[in-house]
Amino acid sequence: MSITMEDLAARLSALEDKEAIRLLKARYLRACDLKQPDVVRDCFLPSGVKIAYQGFPEFRDRDDFVATFEAMACKPGVFDIHHATNWEIAIERPGQARGRWSLNFRTILMDTRTVTRLAVEYEDLYRREDGRWWIAETVSRVTSVLSEQIEEDGSVKVLAAGALAQA
């Protein structure tokens, strides 16, 4: 069986699309950590977006999501770390792909002296419009949590461990 130039071109295009999507997700997560709301906004499709993160209301407008992000995360004493791994990206058709990611998330809240670590699974839908890839849909599910309180004496008290309670 011989491989045609068209086959090679299609395979190369799929690899380039997957890399662009991987970089988009990294850009989004880094922007969350660095408290860059304009960059966060620019990762999502301008209209027709769905953002459904467990424990939060569902957003259908990226500006509403970014306003909530700014209110919760972009204030002094909030430190976040988003590390995505185990990515799987499948090109469904030209201009549309699905992705799955595992996320190791940590937030440090200085005002409450708490550290919370979450294991999260993302399922995303990506669309290419206007020559670039966007996050069109993102849904997350928390698979485990560890929340700790740092006491005045420096000792650590576990507040929650295991599965996250369903709302």
PDB file of N, CA, C and O in Angstrom, residues 48-101:
ATOM      1  N   GLY A  48     -21.776  31.527  21.023  1.00  0.00           N
ATOM      2  CA  GLY A  48     -22.154  30.125  20.965  1.00  0.00           C
ATOM      3  C   GLY A  48     -21.312  29.220  21.836  1.00  0.00           C
ATOM      4  O   GLY A  48     -21.235  28.020  21.596  1.00  0.00           O
ATOM      5  N   VAL A  49     -20.694  29.769  22.863  1.00  0.00           N
ATOM      6  CA  VAL A  49     -19.823  28.992  23.740  1.00  0.00           C
ATOM      7  C   VAL A  49     -20.627  28.335  24.863  1.00  0.00           C
ATOM      8  O   VAL A  49     -21.712  28.812  25.221  1.00  0.00           O
ATOM      9  N   LYS A  50     -20.100  27.234  25.387  1.00  0.00           N
ATOM     10  CA  LYS A  50     -20.671  26.581  26.570  1.00  0.00           C
ATOM     11  C   LYS A  50     -19.523  26.286  27.524  1.00  0.00           C
ATOM     12  O   LYS A  50     -18.570  25.601  27.162  1.00  0.00           O
ATOM     13  N   ILE A  51     -19.636  26.817  28.755  1.00  0.00           N
ATOM     14  CA  ILE A  51     -18.635  26.590  29.790  1.00  0.00           C
ATOM     15  C   ILE A  51     -19.383  26.027  30.983  1.00  0.00           C
ATOM     16  O   ILE A  51     -20.187  26.735  31.612  1.00  0.00           O
ATOM     17  N   ALA A  52     -19.151  24.758  31.291  1.00  0.00           N
ATOM     18  CA  ALA A  52     -19.887  24.072  32.360  1.00  0.00           C
ATOM     19  C   ALA A  52     -18.897  23.359  33.277  1.00  0.00           C
ATOM     20  O   ALA A  52     -18.576  22.191  33.072  1.00  0.00           O
ATOM     21  N   TYR A  53     -18.418  24.097  34.266  1.00  0.00           N
ATOM     22  CA  TYR A  53     -17.473  23.543  35.223  1.00  0.00           C
ATOM     23  C   TYR A  53     -18.234  23.132  36.487  1.00  0.00           C
ATOM     24  O   TYR A  53     -19.021  23.920  37.023  1.00  0.00           O
ATOM     25  N   GLN A  54     -18.003  21.916  36.947  1.00  0.00           N
ATOM     26  CA  GLN A  54     -18.697  21.406  38.127  1.00  0.00           C
ATOM     27  C   GLN A  54     -18.535  22.377  39.288  1.00  0.00           C
ATOM     28  O   GLN A  54     -17.442  22.853  39.578  1.00  0.00           O
ATOM     29  N   GLY A  55     -19.641  22.676  39.941  1.00  0.00           N
ATOM     30  CA  GLY A  55     -19.625  23.586  41.086  1.00  0.00           C
ATOM     31  C   GLY A  55     -19.888  25.029  40.722  1.00  0.00           C
ATOM     32  O   GLY A  55     -19.974  25.885  41.605  1.00  0.00           O
ATOM     33  N   PHE A  56     -20.033  25.321  39.427  1.00  0.00           N
ATOM     34  CA  PHE A  56     -20.296  26.677  38.950  1.00  0.00           C
ATOM     35  C   PHE A  56     -21.543  26.666  38.077  1.00  0.00           C
ATOM     36  O   PHE A  56     -21.894  25.636  37.512  1.00  0.00           O
ATOM     37  N   PRO A  57     -22.176  27.817  37.914  1.00  0.00           N
ATOM     38  CA  PRO A  57     -23.286  27.854  36.961  1.00  0.00           C
ATOM     39  C   PRO A  57     -22.762  27.643  35.543  1.00  0.00           C
ATOM     40  O   PRO A  57     -21.575  27.863  35.276  1.00  0.00           O
ATOM     41  N   GLU A  58     -23.620  27.211  34.658  1.00  0.00           N
ATOM     42  CA  GLU A  58     -23.212  27.064  33.257  1.00  0.00           C
ATOM     43  C   GLU A  58     -23.218  28.439  32.595  1.00  0.00           C
ATOM     44  O   GLU A  58     -24.154  29.217  32.777  1.00  0.00           O
ATOM     45  N   PHE A  59     -22.187  28.699  31.827  1.00  0.00           N
ATOM     46  CA  PHE A  59     -22.064  29.974  31.119  1.00  0.00           C
ATOM     47  C   PHE A  59     -22.274  29.739  29.629  1.00  0.00           C
ATOM     48  O   PHE A  59     -21.742  28.784  29.066  1.00  0.00           O
ATOM     49  N   ARG A  60     -23.013  30.633  28.991  1.00  0.00           N
ATOM     50  CA  ARG A  60     -23.223  30.598  27.544  1.00  0.00           C
ATOM     51  C   ARG A  60     -22.643  31.846  26.880  1.00  0.00           C
ATOM     52  O   ARG A  60     -22.829  32.061  25.692  1.00  0.00           O
ATOM     53  N   ASP A  61     -21.934  32.640  27.658  1.00  0.00           N
ATOM     54  CA  ASP A  61     -21.310  33.875  27.176  1.00  0.00           C
ATOM     55  C   ASP A  61     -19.932  33.981  27.814  1.00  0.00           C
ATOM     56  O   ASP A  61     -19.812  33.911  29.035  1.00  0.00           O
ATOM     57  N   ARG A  62     -18.922  34.145  26.993  1.00  0.00           N
ATOM     58  CA  ARG A  62     -17.567  34.161  27.543  1.00  0.00           C
ATOM     59  C   ARG A  62     -17.329  35.362  28.451  1.00  0.00           C
ATOM     60  O   ARG A  62     -16.558  35.272  29.410  1.00  0.00           O
ATOM     61  N   ASP A  63     -17.988  36.486  28.191  1.00  0.00           N
ATOM     62  CA  ASP A  63     -17.813  37.654  29.052  1.00  0.00           C
ATOM     63  C   ASP A  63     -18.372  37.411  30.455  1.00  0.00           C
ATOM     64  O   ASP A  63     -17.792  37.862  31.441  1.00  0.00           O
ATOM     65  N   ASP A  64     -19.496  36.705  30.546  1.00  0.00           N
ATOM     66  CA  ASP A  64     -20.045  36.360  31.866  1.00  0.00           C
ATOM     67  C   ASP A  64     -19.081  35.453  32.627  1.00  0.00           C
ATOM     68  O   ASP A  64     -18.864  35.625  33.824  1.00  0.00           O
ATOM     69  N   PHE A  65     -18.507  34.490  31.922  1.00  0.00           N
ATOM     70  CA  PHE A  65     -17.529  33.604  32.554  1.00  0.00           C
ATOM     71  C   PHE A  65     -16.319  34.398  33.034  1.00  0.00           C
ATOM     72  O   PHE A  65     -15.856  34.225  34.174  1.00  0.00           O
ATOM     73  N   VAL A  66     -15.794  35.267  32.200  1.00  0.00           N
ATOM     74  CA  VAL A  66     -14.603  36.040  32.560  1.00  0.00           C
ATOM     75  C   VAL A  66     -14.899  36.966  33.744  1.00  0.00           C
ATOM     76  O   VAL A  66     -14.048  37.148  34.617  1.00  0.00           O
ATOM     77  N   ALA A  67     -16.100  37.528  33.805  1.00  0.00           N
ATOM     78  CA  ALA A  67     -16.468  38.373  34.952  1.00  0.00           C
ATOM     79  C   ALA A  67     -16.427  37.565  36.246  1.00  0.00           C
ATOM     80  O   ALA A  67     -15.926  38.044  37.279  1.00  0.00           O
ATOM     81  N   THR A  68     -16.909  36.338  36.220  1.00  0.00           N
ATOM     82  CA  THR A  68     -16.860  35.471  37.400  1.00  0.00           C
ATOM     83  C   THR A  68     -15.414  35.108  37.730  1.00  0.00           C
ATOM     84  O   THR A  68     -15.006  35.133  38.897  1.00  0.00           O
ATOM     85  N   PHE A  69     -14.621  34.789  36.705  1.00  0.00           N
ATOM     86  CA  PHE A  69     -13.197  34.494  36.898  1.00  0.00           C
ATOM     87  C   PHE A  69     -12.499  35.676  37.564  1.00  0.00           C
ATOM     88  O   PHE A  69     -11.754  35.507  38.542  1.00  0.00           O
ATOM     89  N   GLU A  70     -12.741  36.883  37.079  1.00  0.00           N
ATOM     90  CA  GLU A  70     -12.105  38.067  37.658  1.00  0.00           C
ATOM     91  C   GLU A  70     -12.506  38.254  39.118  1.00  0.00           C
ATOM     92  O   GLU A  70     -11.659  38.539  39.968  1.00  0.00           O
ATOM     93  N   ALA A  71     -13.799  38.091  39.410  1.00  0.00           N
ATOM     94  CA  ALA A  71     -14.292  38.301  40.774  1.00  0.00           C
ATOM     95  C   ALA A  71     -13.722  37.277  41.755  1.00  0.00           C
ATOM     96  O   ALA A  71     -13.434  37.609  42.908  1.00  0.00           O
ATOM     97  N   MET A  72     -13.552  36.044  41.305  1.00  0.00           N
ATOM     98  CA  MET A  72     -13.095  34.993  42.203  1.00  0.00           C
ATOM     99  C   MET A  72     -11.577  34.841  42.261  1.00  0.00           C
ATOM    100  O   MET A  72     -11.014  34.605  43.332  1.00  0.00           O
ATOM    101  N   ALA A  73     -10.918  34.941  41.123  1.00  0.00           N
ATOM    102  CA  ALA A  73      -9.507  34.559  41.045  1.00  0.00           C
ATOM    103  C   ALA A  73      -8.534  35.717  40.890  1.00  0.00           C
ATOM    104  O   ALA A  73      -7.362  35.570  41.219  1.00  0.00           O
ATOM    105  N   CYS A  74      -9.007  36.831  40.396  1.00  0.00           N
ATOM    106  CA  CYS A  74      -8.092  37.945  40.095  1.00  0.00           C
ATOM    107  C   CYS A  74      -8.083  38.978  41.212  1.00  0.00           C
ATOM    108  O   CYS A  74      -8.337  40.161  41.001  1.00  0.00           O
ATOM    109  N   LYS A  75      -7.798  38.513  42.390  1.00  0.00           N
ATOM    110  CA  LYS A  75      -7.710  39.421  43.532  1.00  0.00           C
ATOM    111  C   LYS A  75      -6.489  39.039  44.351  1.00  0.00           C
ATOM    112  O   LYS A  75      -6.000  37.903  44.254  1.00  0.00           O
ATOM    113  N   PRO A  76      -5.988  39.959  45.146  1.00  0.00           N
ATOM    114  CA  PRO A  76      -4.801  39.659  45.944  1.00  0.00           C
ATOM    115  C   PRO A  76      -5.028  38.455  46.855  1.00  0.00           C
ATOM    116  O   PRO A  76      -6.123  38.247  47.374  1.00  0.00           O
ATOM    117  N   GLY A  77      -3.987  37.666  47.004  1.00  0.00           N
ATOM    118  CA  GLY A  77      -4.040  36.541  47.918  1.00  0.00           C
ATOM    119  C   GLY A  77      -4.653  35.275  47.349  1.00  0.00           C
ATOM    120  O   GLY A  77      -4.891  34.325  48.081  1.00  0.00           O
ATOM    121  N   VAL A  78      -4.888  35.238  46.030  1.00  0.00           N
ATOM    122  CA  VAL A  78      -5.400  34.033  45.369  1.00  0.00           C
ATOM    123  C   VAL A  78      -4.321  33.559  44.405  1.00  0.00           C
ATOM    124  O   VAL A  78      -3.934  34.287  43.490  1.00  0.00           O
ATOM    125  N   PHE A  79      -3.834  32.341  44.638  1.00  0.00           N
ATOM    126  CA  PHE A  79      -2.773  31.774  43.821  1.00  0.00           C
ATOM    127  C   PHE A  79      -3.244  30.430  43.281  1.00  0.00           C
ATOM    128  O   PHE A  79      -3.635  29.555  44.054  1.00  0.00           O
ATOM    129  N   ASP A  80      -3.216  30.279  41.966  1.00  0.00           N
ATOM    130  CA  ASP A  80      -3.708  29.068  41.317  1.00  0.00           C
ATOM    131  C   ASP A  80      -2.619  28.406  40.481  1.00  0.00           C
ATOM    132  O   ASP A  80      -1.735  29.074  39.951  1.00  0.00           O
ATOM    133  N   ILE A  81      -2.741  27.094  40.356  1.00  0.00           N
ATOM    134  CA  ILE A  81      -1.864  26.322  39.488  1.00  0.00           C
ATOM    135  C   ILE A  81      -2.740  25.329  38.732  1.00  0.00           C
ATOM    136  O   ILE A  81      -3.442  24.534  39.349  1.00  0.00           O
ATOM    137  N   HIS A  82      -2.716  25.405  37.409  1.00  0.00           N
ATOM    138  CA  HIS A  82      -3.441  24.470  36.537  1.00  0.00           C
ATOM    139  C   HIS A  82      -2.405  23.670  35.738  1.00  0.00           C
ATOM    140  O   HIS A  82      -1.680  24.256  34.937  1.00  0.00           O
ATOM    141  N   HIS A  83      -2.348  22.367  35.950  1.00  0.00           N
ATOM    142  CA  HIS A  83      -1.450  21.512  35.173  1.00  0.00           C
ATOM    143  C   HIS A  83      -2.290  20.465  34.460  1.00  0.00           C
ATOM    144  O   HIS A  83      -2.836  19.561  35.097  1.00  0.00           O
ATOM    145  N   ALA A  84      -2.381  20.570  33.138  1.00  0.00           N
ATOM    146  CA  ALA A  84      -3.158  19.616  32.345  1.00  0.00           C
ATOM    147  C   ALA A  84      -2.239  18.538  31.785  1.00  0.00           C
ATOM    148  O   ALA A  84      -1.124  18.816  31.344  1.00  0.00           O
ATOM    149  N   THR A  85      -2.735  17.304  31.827  1.00  0.00           N
ATOM    150  CA  THR A  85      -1.971  16.161  31.344  1.00  0.00           C
ATOM    151  C   THR A  85      -2.907  15.192  30.631  1.00  0.00           C
ATOM    152  O   THR A  85      -4.103  15.430  30.541  1.00  0.00           O
ATOM    153  N   ASN A  86      -2.341  14.096  30.183  1.00  0.00           N
ATOM    154  CA  ASN A  86      -3.107  12.987  29.615  1.00  0.00           C
ATOM    155  C   ASN A  86      -4.057  13.432  28.502  1.00  0.00           C
ATOM    156  O   ASN A  86      -5.179  12.947  28.402  1.00  0.00           O
ATOM    157  N   TRP A  87      -3.599  14.310  27.670  1.00  0.00           N
ATOM    158  CA  TRP A  87      -4.487  14.855  26.641  1.00  0.00           C
ATOM    159  C   TRP A  87      -4.734  13.861  25.517  1.00  0.00           C
ATOM    160  O   TRP A  87      -3.870  13.088  25.146  1.00  0.00           O
ATOM    161  N   GLU A  88      -5.968  13.927  25.057  1.00  0.00           N
ATOM    162  CA  GLU A  88      -6.395  13.169  23.884  1.00  0.00           C
ATOM    163  C   GLU A  88      -7.165  14.137  23.003  1.00  0.00           C
ATOM    164  O   GLU A  88      -8.130  14.751  23.464  1.00  0.00           O
ATOM    165  N   ILE A  89      -6.756  14.276  21.781  1.00  0.00           N
ATOM    166  CA  ILE A  89      -7.435  15.171  20.841  1.00  0.00           C
ATOM    167  C   ILE A  89      -7.801  14.363  19.614  1.00  0.00           C
ATOM    168  O   ILE A  89      -6.952  13.669  19.047  1.00  0.00           O
ATOM    169  N   ALA A  90      -9.059  14.465  19.210  1.00  0.00           N
ATOM    170  CA  ALA A  90      -9.545  13.759  18.023  1.00  0.00           C
ATOM    171  C   ALA A  90     -10.166  14.773  17.071  1.00  0.00           C
ATOM    172  O   ALA A  90     -11.059  15.526  17.462  1.00  0.00           O
ATOM    173  N   ILE A  91      -9.652  14.802  15.858  1.00  0.00           N
ATOM    174  CA  ILE A  91     -10.248  15.663  14.824  1.00  0.00           C
ATOM    175  C   ILE A  91     -11.500  14.941  14.325  1.00  0.00           C
ATOM    176  O   ILE A  91     -11.404  13.831  13.794  1.00  0.00           O
ATOM    177  N   GLU A  92     -12.655  15.554  14.524  1.00  0.00           N
ATOM    178  CA  GLU A  92     -13.921  14.921  14.108  1.00  0.00           C
ATOM    179  C   GLU A  92     -14.223  15.164  12.633  1.00  0.00           C
ATOM    180  O   GLU A  92     -14.755  14.307  11.951  1.00  0.00           O
ATOM    181  N   ARG A  93     -13.906  16.366  12.212  1.00  0.00           N
ATOM    182  CA  ARG A  93     -14.095  16.769  10.815  1.00  0.00           C
ATOM    183  C   ARG A  93     -13.295  18.047  10.642  1.00  0.00           C
ATOM    184  O   ARG A  93     -12.846  18.629  11.629  1.00  0.00           O
ATOM    185  N   PRO A  94     -13.089  18.505   9.420  1.00  0.00           N
ATOM    186  CA  PRO A  94     -12.341  19.758   9.256  1.00  0.00           C
ATOM    187  C   PRO A  94     -12.978  20.894  10.073  1.00  0.00           C
ATOM    188  O   PRO A  94     -14.188  21.126   9.975  1.00  0.00           O
ATOM    189  N   GLY A  95     -12.171  21.520  10.900  1.00  0.00           N
ATOM    190  CA  GLY A  95     -12.646  22.660  11.683  1.00  0.00           C
ATOM    191  C   GLY A  95     -13.332  22.292  12.983  1.00  0.00           C
ATOM    192  O   GLY A  95     -13.835  23.179  13.674  1.00  0.00           O
ATOM    193  N   GLN A  96     -13.353  21.010  13.353  1.00  0.00           N
ATOM    194  CA  GLN A  96     -13.960  20.615  14.636  1.00  0.00           C
ATOM    195  C   GLN A  96     -13.191  19.453  15.238  1.00  0.00           C
ATOM    196  O   GLN A  96     -12.861  18.488  14.554  1.00  0.00           O
ATOM    197  N   ALA A  97     -12.943  19.569  16.552  1.00  0.00           N
ATOM    198  CA  ALA A  97     -12.211  18.532  17.270  1.00  0.00           C
ATOM    199  C   ALA A  97     -12.752  18.418  18.689  1.00  0.00           C
ATOM    200  O   ALA A  97     -13.376  19.351  19.206  1.00  0.00           O
ATOM    201  N   ARG A  98     -12.484  17.269  19.288  1.00  0.00           N
ATOM    202  CA  ARG A  98     -12.827  17.044  20.695  1.00  0.00           C
ATOM    203  C   ARG A  98     -11.546  16.743  21.456  1.00  0.00           C
ATOM    204  O   ARG A  98     -10.626  16.142  20.915  1.00  0.00           O
ATOM    205  N   GLY A  99     -11.521  17.175  22.708  1.00  0.00           N
ATOM    206  CA  GLY A  99     -10.363  16.920  23.543  1.00  0.00           C
ATOM    207  C   GLY A  99     -10.764  16.475  24.930  1.00  0.00           C
ATOM    208  O   GLY A  99     -11.821  16.873  25.436  1.00  0.00           O
ATOM    209  N   ARG A 100      -9.921  15.650  25.506  1.00  0.00           N
ATOM    210  CA  ARG A 100     -10.068  15.227  26.902  1.00  0.00           C
ATOM    211  C   ARG A 100      -8.745  15.506  27.600  1.00  0.00           C
ATOM    212  O   ARG A 100      -7.681  15.260  27.030  1.00  0.00           O
ATOM    213  N   TRP A 101      -8.842  15.995  28.808  1.00  0.00           N
ATOM    214  CA  TRP A 101      -7.664  16.364  29.587  1.00  0.00           C
ATOM    215  C   TRP A 101      -7.866  15.979  31.043  1.00  0.00           C
ATOM    216  O   TRP A 101      -8.982  16.068  31.557  1.00  0.00           O
TER     217      TRP A 101
END
